[in-house]
Short mmCIF file of C-alpha atoms and ligand atoms in Angstrom, two decimals:
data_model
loop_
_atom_site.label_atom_id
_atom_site.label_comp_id
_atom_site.label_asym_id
_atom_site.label_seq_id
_atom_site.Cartn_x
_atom_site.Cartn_y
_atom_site.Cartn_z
CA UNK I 1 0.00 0.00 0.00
CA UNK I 2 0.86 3.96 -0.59
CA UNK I 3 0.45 6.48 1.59
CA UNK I 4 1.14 9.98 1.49
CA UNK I 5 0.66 12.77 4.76
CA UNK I 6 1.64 16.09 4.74
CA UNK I 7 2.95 17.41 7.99
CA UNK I 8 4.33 20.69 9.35
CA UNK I 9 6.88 22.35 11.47
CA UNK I 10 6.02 23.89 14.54
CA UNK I 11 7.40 26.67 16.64
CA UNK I 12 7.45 26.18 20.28
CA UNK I 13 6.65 28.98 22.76
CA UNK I 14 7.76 26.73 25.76
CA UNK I 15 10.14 24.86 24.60
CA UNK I 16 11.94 21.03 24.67
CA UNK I 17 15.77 21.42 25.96
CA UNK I 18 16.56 18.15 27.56
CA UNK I 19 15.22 14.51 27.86
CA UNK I 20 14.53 12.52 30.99
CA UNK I 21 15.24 9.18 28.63
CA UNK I 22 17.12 9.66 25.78
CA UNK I 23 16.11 6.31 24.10
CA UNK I 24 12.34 6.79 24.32
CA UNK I 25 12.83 10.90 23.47
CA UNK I 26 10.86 11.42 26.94
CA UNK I 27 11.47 15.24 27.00
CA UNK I 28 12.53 16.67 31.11
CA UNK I 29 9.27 18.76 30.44
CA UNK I 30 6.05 19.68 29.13
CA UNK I 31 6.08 22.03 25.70
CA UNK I 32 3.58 24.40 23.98
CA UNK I 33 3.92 24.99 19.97
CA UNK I 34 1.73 26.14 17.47
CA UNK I 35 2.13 24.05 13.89
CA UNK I 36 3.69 26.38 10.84
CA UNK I 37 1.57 26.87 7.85
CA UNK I 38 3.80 27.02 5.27
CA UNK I 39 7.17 25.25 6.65
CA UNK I 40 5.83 21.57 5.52
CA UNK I 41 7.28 18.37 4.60
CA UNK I 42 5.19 16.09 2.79
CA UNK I 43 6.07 12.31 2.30
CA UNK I 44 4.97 9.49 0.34
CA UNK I 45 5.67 5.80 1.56
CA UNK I 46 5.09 2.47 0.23
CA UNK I 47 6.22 -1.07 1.55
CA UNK I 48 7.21 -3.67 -1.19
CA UNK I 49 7.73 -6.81 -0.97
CA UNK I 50 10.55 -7.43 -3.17
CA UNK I 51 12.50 -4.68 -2.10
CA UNK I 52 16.19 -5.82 -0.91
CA UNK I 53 16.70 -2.23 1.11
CA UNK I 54 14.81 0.27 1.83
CA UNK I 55 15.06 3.25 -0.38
CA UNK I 56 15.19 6.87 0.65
CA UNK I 57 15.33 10.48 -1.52
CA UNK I 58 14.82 13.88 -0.67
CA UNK I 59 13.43 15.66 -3.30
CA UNK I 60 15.72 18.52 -4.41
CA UNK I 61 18.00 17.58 -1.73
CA UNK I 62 19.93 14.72 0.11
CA UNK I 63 20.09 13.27 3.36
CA UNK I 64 23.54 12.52 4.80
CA UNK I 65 24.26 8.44 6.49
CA UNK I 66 23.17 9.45 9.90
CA UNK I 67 20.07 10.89 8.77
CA UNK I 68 19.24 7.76 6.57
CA UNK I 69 19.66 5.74 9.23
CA UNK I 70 17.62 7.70 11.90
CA UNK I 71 14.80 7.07 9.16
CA UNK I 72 15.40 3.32 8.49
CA UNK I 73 15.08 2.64 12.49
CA UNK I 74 11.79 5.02 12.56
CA UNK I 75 10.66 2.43 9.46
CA UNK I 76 11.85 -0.57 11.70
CA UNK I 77 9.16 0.58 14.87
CA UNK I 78 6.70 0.78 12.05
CA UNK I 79 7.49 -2.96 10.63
CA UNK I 80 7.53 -4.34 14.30
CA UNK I 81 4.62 -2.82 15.19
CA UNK I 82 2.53 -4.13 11.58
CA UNK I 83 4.63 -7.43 12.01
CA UNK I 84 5.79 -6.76 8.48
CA UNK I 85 9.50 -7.36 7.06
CA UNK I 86 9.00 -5.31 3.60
CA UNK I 87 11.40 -2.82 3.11
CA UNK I 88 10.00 0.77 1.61
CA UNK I 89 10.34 3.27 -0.48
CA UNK I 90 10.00 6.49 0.63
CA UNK I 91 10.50 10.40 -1.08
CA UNK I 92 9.87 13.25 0.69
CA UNK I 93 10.15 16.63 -0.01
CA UNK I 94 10.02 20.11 2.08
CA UNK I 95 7.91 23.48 1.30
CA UNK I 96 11.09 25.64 2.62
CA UNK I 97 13.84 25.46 0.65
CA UNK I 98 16.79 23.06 2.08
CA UNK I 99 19.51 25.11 3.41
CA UNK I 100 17.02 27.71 5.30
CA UNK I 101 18.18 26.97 8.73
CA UNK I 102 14.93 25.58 9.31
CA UNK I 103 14.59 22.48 11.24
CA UNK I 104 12.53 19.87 9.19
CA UNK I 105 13.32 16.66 11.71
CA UNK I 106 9.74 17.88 13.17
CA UNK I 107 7.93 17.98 10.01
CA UNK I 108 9.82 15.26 8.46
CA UNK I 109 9.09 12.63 11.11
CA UNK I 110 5.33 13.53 11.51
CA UNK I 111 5.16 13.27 7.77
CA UNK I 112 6.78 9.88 7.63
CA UNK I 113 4.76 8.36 11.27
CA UNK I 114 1.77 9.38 9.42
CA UNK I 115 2.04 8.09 5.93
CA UNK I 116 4.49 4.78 6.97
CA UNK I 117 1.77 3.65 9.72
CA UNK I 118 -0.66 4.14 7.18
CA UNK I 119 1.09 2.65 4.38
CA UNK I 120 1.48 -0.59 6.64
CA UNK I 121 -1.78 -0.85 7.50
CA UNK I 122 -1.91 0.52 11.14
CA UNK I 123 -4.72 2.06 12.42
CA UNK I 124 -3.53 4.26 14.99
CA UNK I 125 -5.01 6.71 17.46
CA UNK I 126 -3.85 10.51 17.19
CA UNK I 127 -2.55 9.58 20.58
CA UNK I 128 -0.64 6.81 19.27
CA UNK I 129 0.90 8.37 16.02
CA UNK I 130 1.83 11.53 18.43
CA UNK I 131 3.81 8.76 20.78
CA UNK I 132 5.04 6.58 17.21
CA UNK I 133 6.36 10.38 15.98
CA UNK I 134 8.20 11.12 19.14
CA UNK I 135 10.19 7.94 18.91
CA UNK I 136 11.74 9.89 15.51
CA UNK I 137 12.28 12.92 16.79
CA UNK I 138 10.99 14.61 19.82
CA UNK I 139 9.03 17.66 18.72
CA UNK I 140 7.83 15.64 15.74
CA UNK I 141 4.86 14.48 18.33
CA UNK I 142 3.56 18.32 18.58
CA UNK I 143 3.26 18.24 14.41
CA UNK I 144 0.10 15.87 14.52
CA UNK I 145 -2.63 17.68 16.66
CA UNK I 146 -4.25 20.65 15.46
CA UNK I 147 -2.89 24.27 15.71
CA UNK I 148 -2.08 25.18 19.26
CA UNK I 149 -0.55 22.24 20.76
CA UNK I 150 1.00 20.71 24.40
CA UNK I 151 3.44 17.68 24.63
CA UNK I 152 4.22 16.71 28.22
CA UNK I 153 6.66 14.61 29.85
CA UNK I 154 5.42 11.57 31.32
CA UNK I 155 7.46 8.29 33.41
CA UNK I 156 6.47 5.75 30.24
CA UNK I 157 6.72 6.21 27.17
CA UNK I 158 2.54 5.82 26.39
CA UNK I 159 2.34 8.96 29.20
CA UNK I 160 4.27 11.05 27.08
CA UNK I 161 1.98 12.44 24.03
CA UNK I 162 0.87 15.55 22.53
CA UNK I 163 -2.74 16.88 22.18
CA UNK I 164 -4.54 19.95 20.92
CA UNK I 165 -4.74 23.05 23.17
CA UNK I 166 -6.58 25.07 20.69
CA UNK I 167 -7.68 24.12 16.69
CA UNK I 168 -5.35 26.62 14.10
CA UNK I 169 -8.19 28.73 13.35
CA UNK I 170 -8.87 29.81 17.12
CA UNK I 171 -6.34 32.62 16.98
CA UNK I 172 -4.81 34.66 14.42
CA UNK I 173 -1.59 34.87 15.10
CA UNK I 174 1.68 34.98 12.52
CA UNK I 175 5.21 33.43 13.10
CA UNK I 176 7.08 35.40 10.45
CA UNK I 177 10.04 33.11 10.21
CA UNK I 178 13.86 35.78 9.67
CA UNK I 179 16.29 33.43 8.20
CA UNK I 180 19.75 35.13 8.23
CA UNK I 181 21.81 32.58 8.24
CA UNK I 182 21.41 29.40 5.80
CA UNK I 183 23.78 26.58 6.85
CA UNK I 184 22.92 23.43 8.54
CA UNK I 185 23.90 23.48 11.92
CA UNK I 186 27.02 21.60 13.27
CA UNK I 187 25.56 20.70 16.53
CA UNK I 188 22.26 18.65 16.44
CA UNK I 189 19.33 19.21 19.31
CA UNK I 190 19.94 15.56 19.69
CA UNK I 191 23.44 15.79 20.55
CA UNK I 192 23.45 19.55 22.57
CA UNK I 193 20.80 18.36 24.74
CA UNK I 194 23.53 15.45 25.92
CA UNK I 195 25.26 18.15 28.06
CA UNK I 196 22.29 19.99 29.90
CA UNK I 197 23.36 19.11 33.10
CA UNK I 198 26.82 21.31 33.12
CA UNK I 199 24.69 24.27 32.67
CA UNK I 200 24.23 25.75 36.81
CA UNK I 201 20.80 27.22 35.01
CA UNK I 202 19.17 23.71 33.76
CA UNK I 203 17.94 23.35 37.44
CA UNK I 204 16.74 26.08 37.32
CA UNK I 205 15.20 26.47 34.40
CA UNK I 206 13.19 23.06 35.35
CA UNK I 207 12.32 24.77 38.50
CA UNK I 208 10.49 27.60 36.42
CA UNK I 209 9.14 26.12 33.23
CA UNK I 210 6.04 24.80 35.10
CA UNK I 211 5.03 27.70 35.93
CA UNK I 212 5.31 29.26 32.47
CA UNK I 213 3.23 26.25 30.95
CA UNK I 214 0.54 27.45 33.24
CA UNK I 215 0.83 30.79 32.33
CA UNK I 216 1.14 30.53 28.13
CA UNK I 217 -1.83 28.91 28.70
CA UNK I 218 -4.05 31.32 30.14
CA UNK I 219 -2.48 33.93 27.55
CA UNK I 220 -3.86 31.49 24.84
CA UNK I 221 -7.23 31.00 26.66
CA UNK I 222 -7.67 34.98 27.06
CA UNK I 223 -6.10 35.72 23.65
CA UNK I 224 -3.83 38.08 25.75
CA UNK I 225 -0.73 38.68 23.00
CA UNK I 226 1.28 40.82 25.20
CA UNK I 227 1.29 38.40 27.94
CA UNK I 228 1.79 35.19 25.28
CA UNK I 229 4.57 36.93 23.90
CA UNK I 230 6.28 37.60 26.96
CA UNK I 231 6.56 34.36 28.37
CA UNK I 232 7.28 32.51 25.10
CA UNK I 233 10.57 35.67 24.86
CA UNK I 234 11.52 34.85 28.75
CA UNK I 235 11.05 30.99 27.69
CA UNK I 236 13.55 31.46 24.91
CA UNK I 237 16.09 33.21 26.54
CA UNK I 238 16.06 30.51 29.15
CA UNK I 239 16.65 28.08 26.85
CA UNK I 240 19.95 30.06 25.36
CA UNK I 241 21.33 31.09 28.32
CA UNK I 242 21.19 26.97 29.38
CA UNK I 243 22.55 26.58 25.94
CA UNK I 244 25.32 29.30 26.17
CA UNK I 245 26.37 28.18 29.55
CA UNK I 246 26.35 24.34 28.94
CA UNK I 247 29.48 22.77 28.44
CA UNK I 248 30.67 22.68 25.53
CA UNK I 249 28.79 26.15 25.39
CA UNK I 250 26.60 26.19 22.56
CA UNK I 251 26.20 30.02 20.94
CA UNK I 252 23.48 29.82 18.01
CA UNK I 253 23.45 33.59 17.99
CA UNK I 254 25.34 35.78 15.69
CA UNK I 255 25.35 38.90 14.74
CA UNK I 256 22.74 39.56 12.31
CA UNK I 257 20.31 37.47 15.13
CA UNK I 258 21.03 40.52 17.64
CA UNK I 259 20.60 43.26 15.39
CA UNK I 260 16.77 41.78 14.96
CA UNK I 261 15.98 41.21 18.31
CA UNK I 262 17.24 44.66 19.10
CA UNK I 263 14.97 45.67 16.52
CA UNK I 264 11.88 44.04 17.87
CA UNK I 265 12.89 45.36 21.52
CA UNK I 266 13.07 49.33 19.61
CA UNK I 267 9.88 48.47 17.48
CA UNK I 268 8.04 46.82 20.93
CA UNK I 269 9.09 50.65 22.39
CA UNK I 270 7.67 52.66 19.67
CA UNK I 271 4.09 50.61 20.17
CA UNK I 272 4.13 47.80 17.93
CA UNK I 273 3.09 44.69 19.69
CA UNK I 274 5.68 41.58 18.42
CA UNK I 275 7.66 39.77 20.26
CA UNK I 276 10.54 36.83 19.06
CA UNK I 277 11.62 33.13 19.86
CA UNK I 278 14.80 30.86 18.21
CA UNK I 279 15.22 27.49 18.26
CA UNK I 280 18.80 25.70 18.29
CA UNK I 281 19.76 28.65 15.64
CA UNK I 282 20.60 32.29 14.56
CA UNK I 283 17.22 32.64 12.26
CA UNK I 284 14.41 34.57 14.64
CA UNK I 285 10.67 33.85 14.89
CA UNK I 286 8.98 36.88 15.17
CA UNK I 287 5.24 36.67 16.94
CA UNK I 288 2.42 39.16 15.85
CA UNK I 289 -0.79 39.48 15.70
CA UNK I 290 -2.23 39.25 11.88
CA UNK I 291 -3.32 43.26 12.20
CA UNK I 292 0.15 44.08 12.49
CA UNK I 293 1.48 42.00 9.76
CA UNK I 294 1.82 44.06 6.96
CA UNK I 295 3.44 47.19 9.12
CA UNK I 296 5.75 44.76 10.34
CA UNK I 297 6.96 43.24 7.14
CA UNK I 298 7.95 46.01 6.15
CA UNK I 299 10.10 46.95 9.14
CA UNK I 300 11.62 43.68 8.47
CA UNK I 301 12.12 44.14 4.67
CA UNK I 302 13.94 47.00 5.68
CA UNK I 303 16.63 45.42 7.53
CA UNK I 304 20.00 44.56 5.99
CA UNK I 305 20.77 41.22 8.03
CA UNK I 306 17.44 39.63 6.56
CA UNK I 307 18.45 36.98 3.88
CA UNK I 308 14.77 36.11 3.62
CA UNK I 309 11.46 34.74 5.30
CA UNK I 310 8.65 32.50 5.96
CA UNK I 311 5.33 33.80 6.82
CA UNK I 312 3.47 31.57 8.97
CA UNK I 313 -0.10 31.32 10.41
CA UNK I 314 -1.29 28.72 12.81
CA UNK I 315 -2.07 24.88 11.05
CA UNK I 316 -3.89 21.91 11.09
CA UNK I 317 -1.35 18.90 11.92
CA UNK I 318 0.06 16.46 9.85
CA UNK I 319 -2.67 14.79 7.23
CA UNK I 320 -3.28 12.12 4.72
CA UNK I 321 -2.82 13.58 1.50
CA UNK I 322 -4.48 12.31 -2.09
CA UNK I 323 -1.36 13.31 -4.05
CA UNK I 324 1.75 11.23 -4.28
CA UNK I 325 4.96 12.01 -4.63
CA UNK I 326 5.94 8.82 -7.14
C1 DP6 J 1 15.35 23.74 20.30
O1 DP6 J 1 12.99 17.54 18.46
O2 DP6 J 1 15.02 18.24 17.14
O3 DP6 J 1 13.74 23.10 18.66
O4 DP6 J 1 14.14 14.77 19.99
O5 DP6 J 1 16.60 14.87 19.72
O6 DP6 J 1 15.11 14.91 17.69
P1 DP6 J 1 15.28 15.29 19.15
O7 DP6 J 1 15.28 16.86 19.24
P2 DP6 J 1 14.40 17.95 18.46
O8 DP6 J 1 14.61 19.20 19.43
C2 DP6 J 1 14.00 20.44 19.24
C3 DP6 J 1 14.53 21.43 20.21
C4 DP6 J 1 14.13 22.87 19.99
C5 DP6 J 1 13.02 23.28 20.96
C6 DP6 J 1 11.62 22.79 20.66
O9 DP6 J 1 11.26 22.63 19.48
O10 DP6 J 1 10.86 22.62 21.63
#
């Protein structure tokens, strides 16, 4: 059988630095993130029989050994779990150009849980698919719910699942995506979260994050944007400064990255509601409301460190999808 799902990223406000078991990807705690509409990977996967190995392309693209392999084992959980030894076939291809600095291991894994449990024959839960697409990657899981979505921790690995908060139309809200730098980066989440523990902040960054879950959540209930995009700026910056002061240190910043967020800080002060969060990178998500778009592109436009962007708005998760890709 093929099966093709579109999936897509997702930005988290509270974010995912640091697992409690590395093997299962059970994260140290809960995460909010709202899915990206138009940073998507979309994947088309079919078993056959008389296949010797499986087969994997990225369209317009290619994926280096360790990445191939991180797929075939995600394929392996898929065959164990539909009893099946068929090896696959599988192309996949991203809506954001490859070499954007933009993480596609969330997209890319939703995309493939979805359409390789459905290409084996599984019928699985959203529950289950969230827990299958963690096993890939960790904020994979938060790509199959609906818009506004929570992942929390858990001691097993079926108590730690994502679910949505909110459906994609509830709010309009934009993640306008700066990209100013375009290389891959040379340290993985996978492998910087190893070294959490030499940072003196993790603890207490764990000690605090609870509290912020609790609080991005009442901004999303009451639609309040200031308050939103406060926490999910103080949530960020606790996240880099755990980063910055782990050891090795890990510095995703540079210097076009500071010359925007001083921006938003000077644009914040002359009234403008927008606020920013980064992932494990230099490229900045900046938060507005969808009345403040257009004023704001332009701001951005006008900035020399700004190679180019992605205009989000909130999305559906990951989905079946009629087209396929071969
Ligand atoms: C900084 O999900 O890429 O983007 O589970 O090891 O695959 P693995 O890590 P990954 O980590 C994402 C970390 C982050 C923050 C976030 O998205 O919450």
């Amino acid at each position: 059988m093929k099966k093709t799902a579109i999936a897509p990223s997702n930005i988290a406000f509270i974010k995912y630095w640091g697992k409690r078991d590395e093997d299962l990807r059970i994260p140290s705690n809960d995460s909010v993130s709202m899915n990206l509409s138009d940073a998507t990977t979309t994947t088309t996967v079919e078993f056959v029989q008389s296949l010797k190995k499986d087969e994997i392309e990225l369209a317009d693209g290619a994926f280096n050994k360790n990445e191939i392999a991180r797929i075939v084992s995600h394929l392996d959980r898929i065959r164990g779990l539909a009893n099946s030894a068929d090896r696959a076939r599988v192309v996949t291809k991203n809506s954001f150009p490859k070499g954007t600095g933009i993480a596609s291991s969330a997209s890319g894994f939703a995309a493939l849980t979805v359409a390789a449990a459905g290409a084996a024959g599984l019928s699985l839960s959203e529950k289950e698919l969230t827990i299958l697409a963690r096993l890939g990657s960790g904020s994979a899981c938060r790509s199959i719910p609906d818009g506004f979505v929570q992942w929390s921790t858990g001691e097993t690995s079926n108590e730690s699942y994502a679910w949505s908060l909110f459906p994609s139309d509830y709010w309009d809200i934009r993640d306008i995506v700066v990209i100013v730098h375009d290389k891959a980066k040379k340290i993985s989440s996978t492998e910087g979260m190893r070294y959490i523990t030499t940072s003196p902040y993790w603890e207490q960054r764990q000690h605090e994050v609870g509290q912020r879950i609790v609080k991005i959540k009442d901004a999303l209930t009451q639609k309040d944007f200031s308050q939103f995009g406060g926490i999910a700026e103080e949530d960020c910056l606790s996240m880099h400064a755990v980063m910055m002061t782990q050891s090795p240190a890990l510095v995703y910043w540079n210097s076009a990255t500071m010359n925007i967020l001083q921006s938003i800080i000077r644009w914040r002060e002359q009234g403008l509601p927008v606020y920013y969060t980064l992932d494990a990178g230099p490229n900045v998500h900046v938060l507005c409301e969808g009345k403040d778009e257009g004023r704001l592109q332009d701001e951005i436009f006008g900035l020399s460190a700004v190679q180019s962007v992605i205009l989000n708005t909130p999305a559906p998760g990951a989905q079946v999808h009629e087209d396929h890709l071969f």
